PDB file of C-alpha atoms in Angstrom:
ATOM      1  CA  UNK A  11       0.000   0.000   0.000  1.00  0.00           C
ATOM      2  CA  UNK A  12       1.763   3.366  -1.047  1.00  0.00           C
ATOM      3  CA  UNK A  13      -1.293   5.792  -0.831  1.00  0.00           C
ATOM      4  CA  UNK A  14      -0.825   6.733   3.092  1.00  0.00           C
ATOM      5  CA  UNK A  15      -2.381   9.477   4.688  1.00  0.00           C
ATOM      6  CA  UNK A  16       1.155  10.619   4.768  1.00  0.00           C
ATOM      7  CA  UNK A  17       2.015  10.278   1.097  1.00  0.00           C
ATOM      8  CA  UNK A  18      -1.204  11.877  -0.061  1.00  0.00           C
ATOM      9  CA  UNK A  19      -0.182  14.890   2.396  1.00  0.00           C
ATOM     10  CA  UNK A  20       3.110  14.942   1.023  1.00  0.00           C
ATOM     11  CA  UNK A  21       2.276  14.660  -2.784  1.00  0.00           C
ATOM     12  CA  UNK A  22      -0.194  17.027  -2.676  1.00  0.00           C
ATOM     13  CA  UNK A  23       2.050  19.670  -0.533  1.00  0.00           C
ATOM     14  CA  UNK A  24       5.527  18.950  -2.566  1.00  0.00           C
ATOM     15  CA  UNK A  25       3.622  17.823  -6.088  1.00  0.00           C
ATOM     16  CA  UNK A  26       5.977  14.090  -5.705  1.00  0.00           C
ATOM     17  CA  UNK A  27       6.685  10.958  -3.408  1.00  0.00           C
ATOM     18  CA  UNK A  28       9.953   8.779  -3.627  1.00  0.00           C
ATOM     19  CA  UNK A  29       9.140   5.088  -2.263  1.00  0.00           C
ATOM     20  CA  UNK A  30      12.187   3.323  -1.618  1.00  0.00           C
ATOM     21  CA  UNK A  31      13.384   0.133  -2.849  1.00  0.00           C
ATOM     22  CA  UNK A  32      10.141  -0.223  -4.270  1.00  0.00           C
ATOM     23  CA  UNK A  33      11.188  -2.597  -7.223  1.00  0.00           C
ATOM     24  CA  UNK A  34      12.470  -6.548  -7.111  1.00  0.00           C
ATOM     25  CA  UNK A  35      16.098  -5.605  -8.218  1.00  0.00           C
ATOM     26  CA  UNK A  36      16.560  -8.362 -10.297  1.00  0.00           C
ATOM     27  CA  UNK A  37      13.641  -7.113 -12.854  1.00  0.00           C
ATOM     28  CA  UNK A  38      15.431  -3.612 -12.731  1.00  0.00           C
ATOM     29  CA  UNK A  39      18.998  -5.019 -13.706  1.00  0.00           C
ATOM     30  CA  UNK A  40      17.064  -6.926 -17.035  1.00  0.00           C
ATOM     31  CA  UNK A  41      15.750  -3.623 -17.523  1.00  0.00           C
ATOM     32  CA  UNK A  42      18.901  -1.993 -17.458  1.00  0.00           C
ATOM     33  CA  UNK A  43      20.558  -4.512 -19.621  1.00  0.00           C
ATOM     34  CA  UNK A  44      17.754  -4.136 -22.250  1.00  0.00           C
ATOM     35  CA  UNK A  45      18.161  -0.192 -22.689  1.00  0.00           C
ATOM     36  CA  UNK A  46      21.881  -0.489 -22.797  1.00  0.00           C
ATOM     37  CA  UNK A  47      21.077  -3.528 -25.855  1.00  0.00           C
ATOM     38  CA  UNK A  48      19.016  -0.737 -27.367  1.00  0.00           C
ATOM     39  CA  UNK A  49      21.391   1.719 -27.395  1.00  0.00           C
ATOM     40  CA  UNK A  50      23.275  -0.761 -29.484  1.00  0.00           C
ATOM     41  CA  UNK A  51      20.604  -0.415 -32.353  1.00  0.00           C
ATOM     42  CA  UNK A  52      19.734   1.931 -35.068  1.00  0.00           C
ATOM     43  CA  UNK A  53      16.003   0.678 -35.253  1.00  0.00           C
ATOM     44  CA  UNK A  54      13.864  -1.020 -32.886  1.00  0.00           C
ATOM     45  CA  UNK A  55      10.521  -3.768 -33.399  1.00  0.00           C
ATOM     46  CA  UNK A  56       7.333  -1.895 -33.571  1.00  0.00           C
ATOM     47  CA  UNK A  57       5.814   0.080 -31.579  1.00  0.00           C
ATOM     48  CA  UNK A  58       9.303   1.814 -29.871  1.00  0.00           C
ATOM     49  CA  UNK A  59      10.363   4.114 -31.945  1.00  0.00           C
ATOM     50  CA  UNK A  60      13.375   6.992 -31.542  1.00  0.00           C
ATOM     51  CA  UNK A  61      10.633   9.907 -30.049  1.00  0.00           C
ATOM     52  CA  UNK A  62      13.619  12.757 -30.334  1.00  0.00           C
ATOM     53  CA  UNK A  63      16.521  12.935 -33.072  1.00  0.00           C
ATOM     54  CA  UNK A  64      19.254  10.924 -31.201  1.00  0.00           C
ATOM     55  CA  UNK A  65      22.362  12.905 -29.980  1.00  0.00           C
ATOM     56  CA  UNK A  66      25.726  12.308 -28.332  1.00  0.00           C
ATOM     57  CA  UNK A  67      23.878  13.395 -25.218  1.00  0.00           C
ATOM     58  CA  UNK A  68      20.574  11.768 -25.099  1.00  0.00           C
ATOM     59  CA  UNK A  69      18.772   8.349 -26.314  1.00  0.00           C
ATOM     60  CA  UNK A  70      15.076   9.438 -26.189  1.00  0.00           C
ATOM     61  CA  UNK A  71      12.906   6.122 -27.008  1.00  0.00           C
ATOM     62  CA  UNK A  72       9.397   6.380 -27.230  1.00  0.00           C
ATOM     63  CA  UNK A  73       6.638   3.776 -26.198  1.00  0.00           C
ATOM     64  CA  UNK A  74       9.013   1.518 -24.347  1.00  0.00           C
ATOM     65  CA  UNK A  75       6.492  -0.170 -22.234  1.00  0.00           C
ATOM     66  CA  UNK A  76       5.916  -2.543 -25.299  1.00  0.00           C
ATOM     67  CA  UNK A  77       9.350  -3.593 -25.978  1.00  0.00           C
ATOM     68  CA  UNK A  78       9.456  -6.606 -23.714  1.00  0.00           C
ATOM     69  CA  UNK A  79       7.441  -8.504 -20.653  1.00  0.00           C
ATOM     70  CA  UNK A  80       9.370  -7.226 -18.206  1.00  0.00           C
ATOM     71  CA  UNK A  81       8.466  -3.185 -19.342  1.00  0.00           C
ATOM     72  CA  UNK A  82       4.754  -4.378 -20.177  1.00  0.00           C
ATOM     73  CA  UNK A  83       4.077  -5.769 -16.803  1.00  0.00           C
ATOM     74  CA  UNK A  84       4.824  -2.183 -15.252  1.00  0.00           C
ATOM     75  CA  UNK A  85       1.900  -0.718 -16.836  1.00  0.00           C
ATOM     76  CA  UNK A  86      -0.707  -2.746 -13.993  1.00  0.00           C
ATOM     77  CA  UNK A  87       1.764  -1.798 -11.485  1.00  0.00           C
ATOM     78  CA  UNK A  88      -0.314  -2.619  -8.583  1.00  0.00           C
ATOM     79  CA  UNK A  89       0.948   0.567  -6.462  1.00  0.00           C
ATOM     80  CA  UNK A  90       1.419   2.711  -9.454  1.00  0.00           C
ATOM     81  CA  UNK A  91      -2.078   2.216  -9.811  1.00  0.00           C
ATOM     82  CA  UNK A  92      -3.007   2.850  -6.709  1.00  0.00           C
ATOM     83  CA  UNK A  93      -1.906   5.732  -6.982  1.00  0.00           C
ATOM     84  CA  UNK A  94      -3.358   6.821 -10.282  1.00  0.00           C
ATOM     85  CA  UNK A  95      -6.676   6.277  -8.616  1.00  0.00           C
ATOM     86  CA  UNK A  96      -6.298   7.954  -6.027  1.00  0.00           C
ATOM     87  CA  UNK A  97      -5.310  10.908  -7.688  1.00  0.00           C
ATOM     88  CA  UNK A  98      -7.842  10.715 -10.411  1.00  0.00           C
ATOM     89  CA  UNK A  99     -10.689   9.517  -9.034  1.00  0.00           C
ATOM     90  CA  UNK A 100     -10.623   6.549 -10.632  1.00  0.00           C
ATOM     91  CA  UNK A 101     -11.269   7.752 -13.887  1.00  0.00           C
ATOM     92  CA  UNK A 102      -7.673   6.790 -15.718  1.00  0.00           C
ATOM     93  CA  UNK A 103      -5.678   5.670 -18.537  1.00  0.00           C
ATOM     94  CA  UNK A 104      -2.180   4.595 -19.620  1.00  0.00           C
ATOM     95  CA  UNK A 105      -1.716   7.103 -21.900  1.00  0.00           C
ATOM     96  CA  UNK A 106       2.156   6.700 -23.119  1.00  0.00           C
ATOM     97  CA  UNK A 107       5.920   5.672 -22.101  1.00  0.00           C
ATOM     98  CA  UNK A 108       9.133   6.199 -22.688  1.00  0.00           C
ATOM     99  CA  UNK A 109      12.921   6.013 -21.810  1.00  0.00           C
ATOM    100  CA  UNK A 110      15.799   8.416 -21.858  1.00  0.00           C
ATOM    101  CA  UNK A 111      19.456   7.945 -21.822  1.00  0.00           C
ATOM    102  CA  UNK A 112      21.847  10.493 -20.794  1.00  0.00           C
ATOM    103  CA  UNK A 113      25.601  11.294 -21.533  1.00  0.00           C
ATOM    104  CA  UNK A 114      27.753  13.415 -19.767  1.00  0.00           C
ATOM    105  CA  UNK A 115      26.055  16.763 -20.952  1.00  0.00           C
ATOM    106  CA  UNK A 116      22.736  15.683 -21.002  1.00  0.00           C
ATOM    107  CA  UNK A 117      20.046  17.324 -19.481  1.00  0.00           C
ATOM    108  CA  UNK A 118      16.308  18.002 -19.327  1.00  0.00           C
ATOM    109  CA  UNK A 119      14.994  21.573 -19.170  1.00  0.00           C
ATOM    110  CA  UNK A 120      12.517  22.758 -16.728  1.00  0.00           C
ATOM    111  CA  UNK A 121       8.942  22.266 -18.098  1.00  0.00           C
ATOM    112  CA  UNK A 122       5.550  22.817 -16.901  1.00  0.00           C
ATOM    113  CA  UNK A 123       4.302  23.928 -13.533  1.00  0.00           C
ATOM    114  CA  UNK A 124       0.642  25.554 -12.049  1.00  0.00           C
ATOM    115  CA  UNK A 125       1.006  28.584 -14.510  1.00  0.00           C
ATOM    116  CA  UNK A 126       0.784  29.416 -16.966  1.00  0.00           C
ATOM    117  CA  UNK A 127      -2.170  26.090 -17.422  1.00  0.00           C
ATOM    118  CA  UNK A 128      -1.548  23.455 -19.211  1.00  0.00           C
ATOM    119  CA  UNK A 129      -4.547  22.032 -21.035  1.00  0.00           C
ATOM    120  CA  UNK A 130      -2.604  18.767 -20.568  1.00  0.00           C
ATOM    121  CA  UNK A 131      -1.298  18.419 -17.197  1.00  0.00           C
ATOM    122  CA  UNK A 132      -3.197  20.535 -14.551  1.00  0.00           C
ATOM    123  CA  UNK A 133      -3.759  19.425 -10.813  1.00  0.00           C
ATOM    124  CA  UNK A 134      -6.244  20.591  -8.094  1.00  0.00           C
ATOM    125  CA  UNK A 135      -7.806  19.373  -5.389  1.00  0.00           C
ATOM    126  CA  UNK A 136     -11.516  19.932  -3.837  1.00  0.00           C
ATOM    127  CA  UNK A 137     -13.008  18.962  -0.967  1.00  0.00           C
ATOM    128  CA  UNK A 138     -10.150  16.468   0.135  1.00  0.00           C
ATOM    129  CA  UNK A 139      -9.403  15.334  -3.472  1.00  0.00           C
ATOM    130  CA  UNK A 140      -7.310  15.022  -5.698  1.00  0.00           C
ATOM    131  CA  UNK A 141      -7.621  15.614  -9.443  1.00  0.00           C
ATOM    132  CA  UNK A 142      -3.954  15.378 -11.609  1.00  0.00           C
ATOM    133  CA  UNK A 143      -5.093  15.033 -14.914  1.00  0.00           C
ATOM    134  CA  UNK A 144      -1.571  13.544 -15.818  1.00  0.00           C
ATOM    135  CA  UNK A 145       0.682  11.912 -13.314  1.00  0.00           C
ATOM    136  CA  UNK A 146       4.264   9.904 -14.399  1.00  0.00           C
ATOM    137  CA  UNK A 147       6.105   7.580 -12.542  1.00  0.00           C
ATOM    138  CA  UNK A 148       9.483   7.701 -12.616  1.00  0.00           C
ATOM    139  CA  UNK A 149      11.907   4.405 -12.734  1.00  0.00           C
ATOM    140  CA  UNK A 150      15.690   4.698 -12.359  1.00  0.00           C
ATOM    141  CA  UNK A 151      17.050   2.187 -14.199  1.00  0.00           C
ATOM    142  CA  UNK A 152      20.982   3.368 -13.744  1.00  0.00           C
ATOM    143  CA  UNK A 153      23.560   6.211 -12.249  1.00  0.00           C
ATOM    144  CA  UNK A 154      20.498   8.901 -10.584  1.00  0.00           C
ATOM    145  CA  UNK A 155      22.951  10.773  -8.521  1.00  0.00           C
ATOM    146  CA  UNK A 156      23.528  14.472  -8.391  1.00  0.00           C
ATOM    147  CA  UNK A 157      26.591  14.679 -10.713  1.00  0.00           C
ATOM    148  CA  UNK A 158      24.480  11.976 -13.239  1.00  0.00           C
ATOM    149  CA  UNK A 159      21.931  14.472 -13.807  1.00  0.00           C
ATOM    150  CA  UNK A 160      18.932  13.252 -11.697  1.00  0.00           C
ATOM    151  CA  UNK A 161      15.288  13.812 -11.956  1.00  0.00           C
ATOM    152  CA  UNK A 162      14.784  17.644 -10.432  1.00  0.00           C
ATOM    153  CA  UNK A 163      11.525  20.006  -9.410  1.00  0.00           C
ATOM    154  CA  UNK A 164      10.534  22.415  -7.933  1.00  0.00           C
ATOM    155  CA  UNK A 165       8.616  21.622  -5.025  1.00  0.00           C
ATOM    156  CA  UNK A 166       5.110  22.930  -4.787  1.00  0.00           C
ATOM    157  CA  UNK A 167       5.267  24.036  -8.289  1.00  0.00           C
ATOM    158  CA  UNK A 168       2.507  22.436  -9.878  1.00  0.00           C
ATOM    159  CA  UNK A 169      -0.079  24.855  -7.184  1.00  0.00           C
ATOM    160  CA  UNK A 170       1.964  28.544  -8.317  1.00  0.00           C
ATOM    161  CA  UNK A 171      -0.055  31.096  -9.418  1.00  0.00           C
ATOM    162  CA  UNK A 172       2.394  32.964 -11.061  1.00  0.00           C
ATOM    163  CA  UNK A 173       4.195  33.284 -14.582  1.00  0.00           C
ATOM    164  CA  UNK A 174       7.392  31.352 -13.934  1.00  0.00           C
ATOM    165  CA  UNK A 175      10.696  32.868 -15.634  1.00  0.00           C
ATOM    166  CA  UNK A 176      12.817  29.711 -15.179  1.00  0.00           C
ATOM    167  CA  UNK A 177      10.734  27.759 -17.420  1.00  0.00           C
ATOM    168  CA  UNK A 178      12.312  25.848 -20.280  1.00  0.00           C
ATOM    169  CA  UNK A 179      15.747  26.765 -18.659  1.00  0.00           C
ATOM    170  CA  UNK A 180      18.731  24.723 -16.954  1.00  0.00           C
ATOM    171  CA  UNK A 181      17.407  23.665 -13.822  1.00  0.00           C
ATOM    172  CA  UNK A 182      20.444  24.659 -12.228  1.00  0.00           C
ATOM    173  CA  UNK A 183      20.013  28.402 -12.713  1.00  0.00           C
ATOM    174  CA  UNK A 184      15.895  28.197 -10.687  1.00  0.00           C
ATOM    175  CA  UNK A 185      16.696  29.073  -6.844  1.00  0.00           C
ATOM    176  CA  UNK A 186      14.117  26.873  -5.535  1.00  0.00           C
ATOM    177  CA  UNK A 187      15.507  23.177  -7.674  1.00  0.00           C
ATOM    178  CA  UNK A 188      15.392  20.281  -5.773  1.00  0.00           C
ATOM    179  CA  UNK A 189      17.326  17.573  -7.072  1.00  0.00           C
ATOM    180  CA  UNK A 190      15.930  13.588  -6.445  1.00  0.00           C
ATOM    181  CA  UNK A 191      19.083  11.494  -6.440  1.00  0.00           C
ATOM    182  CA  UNK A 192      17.926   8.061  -6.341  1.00  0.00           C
ATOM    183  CA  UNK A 193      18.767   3.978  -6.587  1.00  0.00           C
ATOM    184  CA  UNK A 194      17.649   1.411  -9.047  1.00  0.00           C
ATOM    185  CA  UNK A 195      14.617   0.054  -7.574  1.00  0.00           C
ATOM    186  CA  UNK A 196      13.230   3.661  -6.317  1.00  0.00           C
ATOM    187  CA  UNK A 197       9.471   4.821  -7.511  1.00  0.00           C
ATOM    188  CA  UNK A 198       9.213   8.321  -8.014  1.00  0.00           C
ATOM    189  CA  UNK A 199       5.321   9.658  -8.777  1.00  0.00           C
ATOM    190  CA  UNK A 200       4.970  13.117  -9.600  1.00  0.00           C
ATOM    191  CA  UNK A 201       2.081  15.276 -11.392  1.00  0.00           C
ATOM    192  CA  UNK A 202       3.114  16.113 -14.434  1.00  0.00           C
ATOM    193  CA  UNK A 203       1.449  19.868 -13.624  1.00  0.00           C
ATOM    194  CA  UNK A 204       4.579  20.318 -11.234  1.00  0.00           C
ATOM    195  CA  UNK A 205       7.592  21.764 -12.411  1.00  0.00           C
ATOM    196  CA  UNK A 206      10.455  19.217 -12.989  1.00  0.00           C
ATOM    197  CA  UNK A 207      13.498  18.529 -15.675  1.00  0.00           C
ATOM    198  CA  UNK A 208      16.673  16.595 -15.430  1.00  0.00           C
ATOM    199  CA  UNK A 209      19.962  18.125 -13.995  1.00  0.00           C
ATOM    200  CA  UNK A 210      23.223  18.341 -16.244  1.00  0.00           C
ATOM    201  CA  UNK A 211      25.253  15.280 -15.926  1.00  0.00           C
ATOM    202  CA  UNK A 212      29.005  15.505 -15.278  1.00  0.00           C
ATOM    203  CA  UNK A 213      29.767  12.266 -14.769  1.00  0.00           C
ATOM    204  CA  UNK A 214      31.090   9.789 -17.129  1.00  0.00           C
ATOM    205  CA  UNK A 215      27.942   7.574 -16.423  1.00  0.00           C
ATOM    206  CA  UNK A 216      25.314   6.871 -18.574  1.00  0.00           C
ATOM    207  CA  UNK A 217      21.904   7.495 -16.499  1.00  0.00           C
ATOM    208  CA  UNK A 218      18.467   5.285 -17.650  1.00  0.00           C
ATOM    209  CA  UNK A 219      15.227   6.162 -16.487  1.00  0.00           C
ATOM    210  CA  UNK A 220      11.881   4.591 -17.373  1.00  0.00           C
ATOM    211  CA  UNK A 221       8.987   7.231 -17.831  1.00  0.00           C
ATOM    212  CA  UNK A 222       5.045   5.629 -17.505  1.00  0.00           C
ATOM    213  CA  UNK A 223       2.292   8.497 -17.855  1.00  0.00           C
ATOM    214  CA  UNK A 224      -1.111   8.049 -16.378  1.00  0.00           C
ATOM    215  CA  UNK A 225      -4.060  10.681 -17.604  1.00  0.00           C
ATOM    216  CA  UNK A 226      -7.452  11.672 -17.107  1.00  0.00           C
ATOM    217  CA  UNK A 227      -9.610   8.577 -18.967  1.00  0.00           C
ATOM    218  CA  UNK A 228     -10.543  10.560 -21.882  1.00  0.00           C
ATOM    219  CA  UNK A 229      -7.378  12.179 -22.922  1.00  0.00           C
ATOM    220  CA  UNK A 230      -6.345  10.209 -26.402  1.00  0.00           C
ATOM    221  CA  UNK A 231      -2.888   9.241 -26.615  1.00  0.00           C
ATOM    222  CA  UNK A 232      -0.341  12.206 -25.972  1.00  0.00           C
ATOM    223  CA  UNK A 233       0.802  11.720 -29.773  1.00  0.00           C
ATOM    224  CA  UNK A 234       3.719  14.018 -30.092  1.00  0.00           C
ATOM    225  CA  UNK A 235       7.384  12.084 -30.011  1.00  0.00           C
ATOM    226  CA  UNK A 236       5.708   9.753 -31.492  1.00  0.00           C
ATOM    227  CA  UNK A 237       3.967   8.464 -28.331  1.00  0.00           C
ATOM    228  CA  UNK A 238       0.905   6.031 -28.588  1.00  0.00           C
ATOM    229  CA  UNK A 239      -0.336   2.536 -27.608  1.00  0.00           C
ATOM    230  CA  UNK A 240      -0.105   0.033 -30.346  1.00  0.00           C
ATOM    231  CA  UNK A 241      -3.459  -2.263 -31.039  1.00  0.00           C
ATOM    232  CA  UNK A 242      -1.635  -4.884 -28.606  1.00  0.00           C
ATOM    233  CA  UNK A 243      -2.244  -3.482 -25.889  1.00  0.00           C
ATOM    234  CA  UNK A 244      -5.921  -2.190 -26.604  1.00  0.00           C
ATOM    235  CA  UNK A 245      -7.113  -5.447 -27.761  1.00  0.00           C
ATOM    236  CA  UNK A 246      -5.096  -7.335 -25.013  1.00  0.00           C
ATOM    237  CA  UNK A 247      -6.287 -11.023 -23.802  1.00  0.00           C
ATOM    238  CA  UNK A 248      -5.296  -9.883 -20.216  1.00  0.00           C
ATOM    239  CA  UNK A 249      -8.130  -7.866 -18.995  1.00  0.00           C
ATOM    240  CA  UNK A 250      -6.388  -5.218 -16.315  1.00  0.00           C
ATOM    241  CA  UNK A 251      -3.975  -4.016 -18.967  1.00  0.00           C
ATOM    242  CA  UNK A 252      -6.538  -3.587 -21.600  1.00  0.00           C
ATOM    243  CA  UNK A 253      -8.975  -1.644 -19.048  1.00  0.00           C
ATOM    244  CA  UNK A 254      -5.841   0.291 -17.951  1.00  0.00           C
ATOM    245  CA  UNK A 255      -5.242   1.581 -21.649  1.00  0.00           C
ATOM    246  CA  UNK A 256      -8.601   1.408 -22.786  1.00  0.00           C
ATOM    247  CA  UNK A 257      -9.447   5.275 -24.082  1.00  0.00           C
ATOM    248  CA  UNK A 258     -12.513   6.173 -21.707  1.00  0.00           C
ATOM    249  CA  UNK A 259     -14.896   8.245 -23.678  1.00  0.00           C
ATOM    250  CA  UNK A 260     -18.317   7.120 -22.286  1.00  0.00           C
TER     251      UNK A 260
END
């Protein structure tokens, strides 16, 4: 069980929660293994596709909850979706995935946060609850310390009222960036309303991270980077996964 009283508190004060050693670290290390196979390869099977241009600093792969069992069975995480629930109401989809790889000088810009809105990713709550209409969890695969270039935000972010002038600039230069060094094996759930981005790595590690995004039931599939779900997963024989995707517009 990860929604507490005290990790609904905290998400909705800080926008995030970090549960520890969350993951059997044996499924992690195939995880690992299989990103650093992909980064071997110039194309991959259908649906994972490159979702950015590929770079000396970054491997962005979209829809890489499909490539294998071991990504597919995160999508009916038990506690991820717990979560989701929780912080939808119940009314939820999976809506997309995808992995990044970062070299030393790759980073993610700052990105969203309460204003200006996003007709995407906003987050309020009423009367004791919670409405994110997107929410990502966040998997470290490999190398999420400081100098790696860890998953960052700005805590309480995703609730400001205010035109933000660090936005789509290097979290390192926003005065209030809180960086979320973390293990293989760590969860990290965050609405995606808050404002977040990846610090610059200067180490000579590569760091992998896992991406799944939850959204409100009726938001179609994000689209851009080339994000979708392929007909495999919508016309599933397993019944959780294909009510988890299942586009919710009745």
């Amino acid at each position: 069980m990860i929604w507490t009283d005290d990790n609904k508190y905290l998400f909705d004060l800080n926008g995030y929660i970090v549960i520890k050693n969350y993951f059997d670290q044996k499924k992690i290390s195939r995880m690992s293994s299989t990103l650093k196979y992909l980064e071997t390869l110039n194309e991959y099977p259908y649906p994972v596709t490159h979702g950015k241009p590929r770079t000396q600093e970054e491997l962005y792969l979209s829809n890489i909850a499909e490539y294998d069992s071991d990504y597919k069975s995160i999508i009916c995480d038990p506690g991820i979706l717990e979560v989701i629930d929780k912080t939808t109401m119940g009314y939820y989809r999976f809506n997309h995935s995808y992995s990044i790889s970062h070299w030393a000088g790759g980073s993610t810009h700052l990105h969203m946060g309460g204003y200006p809105i996003h007709p995407k990713a906003t987050y309020q709550v009423k009367n004791g609850d919670i409405f994110s209409s997107l929410t990502k969890a966040v998997i470290p695969l490999d190398n999420h310390n400081v100098e790696d270039g860890c998953f960052c935000v700005v805590p309480g972010s995703h609730k400001a009222n205010f035109d933000n002038r660090y936005n789509l600039g290097n979290p390192s230069d926003h005065p209030a960036i809180q960086s979320l060094p973390a293990q293989p094996g760590d969860l990290i759930i965050f609405t995606e309303a808050l404002q977040h981005g990846g610090l610059n790595n200067i180490s000579n590690n590569a760091r992998r991270t896992a991406y799944y995004c939850y959204s409100v039931g009726s938001m179609p599939d994000w689209g851009s980077l080339h994000l979708h779900c392929s007909q495999d997963l919508y016309k599933s024989e397993d019944d959780l996964l294909r009510e988890t995707v299942r586009l919710k517009i009745g």
